[in-house]
GROMACS .gro file of C-alpha atoms in nm:
model
  236
    1MET     CA    1   0.000   0.000   0.000
    2PRO     CA    2   0.146   0.344  -0.092
    3ASP     CA    3   0.219   0.588   0.189
    4ALA     CA    4  -0.015   0.851   0.045
    5VAL     CA    5  -0.379   0.876  -0.058
    6GLY     CA    6  -0.292   1.101  -0.351
    7SER     CA    7  -0.494   1.358  -0.542
    8GLN     CA    8  -0.725   1.130  -0.739
    9PRO     CA    9  -1.085   1.238  -0.660
   10GLN     CA   10  -1.196   0.895  -0.541
   11TYR     CA   11  -1.561   0.989  -0.487
   12ASP     CA   12  -1.603   1.120  -0.842
   13VAL     CA   13  -1.683   0.776  -0.981
   14PHE     CA   14  -1.972   0.718  -0.738
   15ALA     CA   15  -2.078   1.076  -0.660
   16ASP     CA   16  -2.439   1.026  -0.774
   17GLU     CA   17  -2.471   0.704  -0.578
   18PHE     CA   18  -2.324   0.877  -0.274
   19LEU     CA   19  -2.585   1.153  -0.293
   20GLU     CA   20  -2.863   0.895  -0.292
   21HIS     CA   21  -2.695   0.710  -0.005
   22ALA     CA   22  -2.615   1.010   0.214
   23ARG     CA   23  -2.930   1.218   0.166
   24ASP     CA   24  -3.141   1.013   0.406
   25GLY     CA   25  -2.900   0.739   0.513
   26LEU     CA   26  -2.840   0.646   0.874
   27TYR     CA   27  -2.474   0.743   0.903
   28ASN     CA   28  -2.505   1.079   0.730
   29ALA     CA   29  -2.856   1.211   0.790
   30HIS     CA   30  -2.911   1.077   1.142
   31TYR     CA   31  -2.559   1.059   1.285
   32ASP     CA   32  -2.290   1.282   1.133
   33ARG     CA   33  -2.497   1.580   1.018
   34PRO     CA   34  -2.682   1.631   1.347
   35ALA     CA   35  -2.356   1.622   1.543
   36CYS     CA   36  -2.175   1.868   1.317
   37LEU     CA   37  -2.471   2.105   1.295
   38GLU     CA   38  -2.492   2.107   1.674
   39LEU     CA   39  -2.125   2.204   1.700
   40LEU     CA   40  -2.161   2.475   1.434
   41GLY     CA   41  -2.441   2.637   1.633
   42ASP     CA   42  -2.636   2.935   1.501
   43VAL     CA   43  -2.515   3.004   1.147
   44SER     CA   44  -2.762   3.279   1.057
   45GLY     CA   45  -2.577   3.567   0.893
   46ARG     CA   46  -2.246   3.379   0.907
   47VAL     CA   47  -2.010   3.290   0.623
   48VAL     CA   48  -1.942   2.916   0.630
   49LEU     CA   49  -1.670   2.743   0.431
   50ASP     CA   50  -1.787   2.388   0.358
   51ALA     CA   51  -1.457   2.212   0.295
   52ALA     CA   52  -1.500   1.882   0.107
   53CYS     CA   53  -1.866   1.975   0.057
   54GLY     CA   54  -1.961   1.665  -0.139
   55PRO     CA   55  -2.298   1.687  -0.317
   56GLY     CA   56  -2.418   1.986  -0.115
   57LEU     CA   57  -2.623   1.818   0.157
   58TYR     CA   58  -2.470   2.029   0.432
   59ALA     CA   59  -2.471   2.339   0.214
   60LYS     CA   60  -2.845   2.312   0.157
   61GLU     CA   61  -2.912   2.287   0.528
   62LEU     CA   62  -2.675   2.572   0.612
   63VAL     CA   63  -2.834   2.806   0.358
   64THR     CA   64  -3.177   2.712   0.493
   65ARG     CA   65  -3.050   2.816   0.837
   66GLY     CA   66  -2.942   3.157   0.706
   67ALA     CA   67  -2.573   3.107   0.625
   68THR     CA   68  -2.375   3.221   0.325
   69VAL     CA   69  -2.196   2.909   0.201
   70ILE     CA   70  -1.870   2.871   0.013
   71GLY     CA   71  -1.810   2.510  -0.084
   72LEU     CA   72  -1.512   2.323  -0.221
   73ASP     CA   73  -1.450   1.965  -0.316
   74GLN     CA   74  -1.184   1.767  -0.498
   75SER     CA   75  -1.447   1.595  -0.713
   76PRO     CA   76  -1.582   1.785  -1.016
   77ARG     CA   77  -1.898   1.576  -1.016
   78MET     CA   78  -1.961   1.651  -0.649
   79ILE     CA   79  -1.937   2.022  -0.727
   80GLU     CA   80  -2.188   1.983  -1.012
   81LEU     CA   81  -2.430   1.812  -0.773
   82ALA     CA   82  -2.375   2.075  -0.503
   83ARG     CA   83  -2.452   2.356  -0.748
   84GLN     CA   84  -2.770   2.181  -0.853
   85ARG     CA   85  -2.877   2.118  -0.495
   86GLU     CA   86  -2.803   2.465  -0.358
   87PRO     CA   87  -2.791   2.741  -0.623
   88MET     CA   88  -2.730   3.004  -0.354
   89GLY     CA   89  -2.393   2.853  -0.262
   90ARG     CA   90  -2.057   2.942  -0.418
   91PHE     CA   91  -1.884   2.619  -0.514
   92ARG     CA   92  -1.555   2.537  -0.680
   93VAL     CA   93  -1.332   2.237  -0.745
   94HIS     CA   94  -1.034   2.250  -0.512
   95ASP     CA   95  -0.787   1.997  -0.373
   96LEU     CA   96  -0.703   2.058  -0.007
   97ALA     CA   97  -0.345   1.964  -0.089
   98ASP     CA   98  -0.327   2.314  -0.242
   99ARG     CA   99  -0.341   2.653  -0.072
  100LEU     CA  100  -0.672   2.834  -0.057
  101ASP     CA  101  -0.517   3.126  -0.243
  102TRP     CA  102  -0.860   3.241  -0.362
  103LEU     CA  103  -0.972   3.315  -0.004
  104PRO     CA  104  -0.827   3.607   0.196
  105ASP     CA  105  -0.708   3.580   0.555
  106GLY     CA  106  -0.990   3.590   0.808
  107SER     CA  107  -1.265   3.585   0.548
  108VAL     CA  108  -1.501   3.319   0.691
  109ASP     CA  109  -1.680   3.282   1.024
  110LEU     CA  110  -1.697   2.904   1.036
  111VAL     CA  111  -1.538   2.609   0.860
  112LEU     CA  112  -1.709   2.272   0.828
  113PHE     CA  113  -1.481   1.980   0.743
  114ALA     CA  114  -1.701   1.671   0.761
  115LEU     CA  115  -1.569   1.318   0.711
  116ALA     CA  116  -1.283   1.417   0.483
  117LEU     CA  117  -0.974   1.465   0.701
  118GLU     CA  118  -0.876   1.103   0.638
  119TYR     CA  119  -0.832   1.165   0.266
  120VAL     CA  120  -0.575   1.445   0.303
  121ASP     CA  121  -0.208   1.351   0.298
  122ASP     CA  122  -0.069   1.666   0.464
  123ARG     CA  123  -0.342   1.723   0.718
  124THR     CA  124  -0.154   1.979   0.923
  125ALA     CA  125  -0.094   2.201   0.619
  126ALA     CA  126  -0.461   2.179   0.519
  127LEU     CA  127  -0.576   2.260   0.872
  128ARG     CA  128  -0.332   2.552   0.884
  129GLU     CA  129  -0.492   2.694   0.569
  130LEU     CA  130  -0.838   2.654   0.719
  131ARG     CA  131  -0.719   2.842   1.026
  132ARG     CA  132  -0.577   3.119   0.807
  133VAL     CA  133  -0.910   3.188   0.637
  134LEU     CA  134  -1.100   3.182   0.968
  135ARG     CA  135  -1.172   3.501   1.154
  136PRO     CA  136  -1.003   3.514   1.496
  137ASP     CA  137  -1.335   3.450   1.672
  138GLY     CA  138  -1.437   3.176   1.429
  139ALA     CA  139  -1.446   2.799   1.468
  140LEU     CA  140  -1.367   2.482   1.278
  141VAL     CA  141  -1.600   2.184   1.305
  142LEU     CA  142  -1.465   1.857   1.174
  143SER     CA  143  -1.581   1.500   1.190
  144ARG     CA  144  -1.382   1.187   1.123
  145MET     CA  145  -1.417   0.814   1.155
  146HIS     CA  146  -1.372   0.709   1.516
  147PRO     CA  147  -1.012   0.587   1.553
  148THR     CA  148  -1.112   0.317   1.800
  149GLY     CA  149  -1.364   0.182   1.552
  150ASP     CA  150  -1.096   0.189   1.281
  151TRP     CA  151  -0.864  -0.011   1.505
  152LEU     CA  152  -1.132  -0.263   1.603
  153ARG     CA  153  -1.211  -0.318   1.236
  154GLN     CA  154  -0.856  -0.315   1.095
  155GLY     CA  155  -0.645  -0.453   1.380
  156GLY     CA  156  -0.272  -0.397   1.401
  157ASN     CA  157  -0.103  -0.128   1.608
  158TYR     CA  158  -0.356   0.140   1.708
  159PHE     CA  159  -0.084   0.406   1.710
  160ASP     CA  160   0.044   0.337   1.358
  161VAL     CA  161  -0.041   0.614   1.111
  162ARG     CA  162  -0.093   0.438   0.780
  163VAL     CA  163  -0.291   0.431   0.458
  164ILE     CA  164  -0.541   0.151   0.405
  165GLU     CA  165  -0.775   0.058   0.123
  166GLU     CA  166  -1.125  -0.081   0.168
  167VAL     CA  167  -1.416  -0.182  -0.051
  168TRP     CA  168  -1.734  -0.060   0.116
  169ASN     CA  169  -2.059  -0.252   0.099
  170LYS     CA  170  -2.180  -0.066  -0.210
  171GLY     CA  171  -1.866  -0.168  -0.397
  172TRP     CA  172  -1.700   0.170  -0.349
  173ARG     CA  173  -1.322   0.139  -0.329
  174VAL     CA  174  -1.167   0.400  -0.101
  175ARG     CA  175  -0.816   0.469   0.026
  176TYR     CA  176  -0.763   0.677   0.340
  177TRP     CA  177  -0.546   0.737   0.645
  178LEU     CA  178  -0.582   0.556   0.974
  179ALA     CA  179  -0.456   0.761   1.267
  180PRO     CA  180  -0.507   0.755   1.644
  181LEU     CA  181  -0.703   1.031   1.815
  182GLU     CA  182  -0.377   1.167   1.955
  183ARG     CA  183  -0.253   1.234   1.599
  184THR     CA  184  -0.563   1.432   1.505
  185CYS     CA  185  -0.532   1.638   1.824
  186GLU     CA  186  -0.165   1.704   1.752
  187GLU     CA  187  -0.240   1.807   1.393
  188LEU     CA  188  -0.496   2.057   1.518
  189HIS     CA  189  -0.244   2.189   1.770
  190GLU     CA  190   0.030   2.218   1.507
  191ALA     CA  191  -0.211   2.408   1.282
  192GLY     CA  192  -0.287   2.662   1.555
  193PHE     CA  193  -0.617   2.539   1.696
  194LEU     CA  194  -0.749   2.475   2.045
  195ILE     CA  195  -1.005   2.198   2.087
  196GLU     CA  196  -1.318   2.344   2.242
  197ARG     CA  197  -1.547   2.041   2.232
  198LEU     CA  198  -1.523   1.677   2.128
  199LEU     CA  199  -1.834   1.466   2.073
  200GLU     CA  200  -1.871   1.091   2.036
  201PRO     CA  201  -2.220   1.126   1.888
  202ARG     CA  202  -2.505   0.880   1.911
  203PRO     CA  203  -2.746   0.845   1.621
  204LYS     CA  204  -3.085   1.010   1.637
  205PRO     CA  205  -3.379   0.783   1.731
  206GLN     CA  206  -3.501   0.788   1.368
  207ALA     CA  207  -3.195   0.581   1.280
  208ALA     CA  208  -3.349   0.280   1.453
  209GLU     CA  209  -3.621   0.277   1.187
  210ILE     CA  210  -3.353   0.226   0.920
  211SER     CA  211  -3.148  -0.035   1.107
  212GLN     CA  212  -3.213  -0.133   1.467
  213ALA     CA  213  -2.888  -0.331   1.483
  214THR     CA  214  -2.673  -0.041   1.359
  215TYR     CA  215  -2.855   0.201   1.589
  216GLU     CA  216  -2.789  -0.020   1.892
  217ARG     CA  217  -2.423  -0.066   1.798
  218LEU     CA  218  -2.360   0.307   1.749
  219THR     CA  219  -2.527   0.390   2.080
  220SER     CA  220  -2.309   0.142   2.271
  221GLU     CA  221  -1.972   0.115   2.090
  222PRO     CA  222  -1.705   0.364   1.969
  223SER     CA  223  -1.729   0.226   1.617
  224GLY     CA  224  -1.869   0.516   1.416
  225PHE     CA  225  -1.762   0.879   1.397
  226LEU     CA  226  -1.647   1.156   1.627
  227ALA     CA  227  -1.681   1.532   1.590
  228ILE     CA  228  -1.463   1.819   1.712
  229ARG     CA  229  -1.513   2.194   1.744
  230ALA     CA  230  -1.180   2.379   1.748
  231VAL     CA  231  -1.105   2.752   1.766
  232PRO     CA  232  -0.799   2.953   1.660
  233ASP     CA  233  -0.543   2.970   1.939
  234PRO     CA  234  -0.509   3.343   2.018
  235ARG     CA  235  -0.154   3.287   2.145
  236ARG     CA  236  -0.031   3.185   1.799
   0.00000   0.00000   0.00000
């Protein structure tokens, strides 16, 4: 396995399927999105950068809640879908391996970075750019796969930072980084953030109607996602 995920937009080949899956699916609609939206708080009148915006599911909700949304994604097809879903958003194709040179310092109030950190090779550099575009009183909300769940599923040394490749149950082949929670916390620190809150979310009760077994597992085991709200460190 190579020691990098690379810049290939992996989700491009199944972007339309992903939209159908994530729109009302258990993991996205009733688990990740509620947790991240809670951490974002009131977005009315705020400028939100939706980093790795996917097909615009978050963007639609954020605009509905009164935000101005700027979205970016590595996948051209995801950006097409996001523009169709939320015409009020400003979307562009962008790889987080590159600088956000089209955004000025301190130009956004909030950054959402949902379930995409694992696909970035230089995570500290990407987080540092997200901090740069945040206003000093802003916040970053990110979610990632729970590292304990990754370890339970993959085995090996929990503390090893490594790239793995999986084929998910819909036949989607994905390559991403496994990293312990400590590494994510250190990357945020190195990028100039302070962790304000960390959630190990439980799915909403509606999730039980989709899959009782998955609902029970996610309410009793650290096998799903976690979500973090971090703020710029004023000392740096």
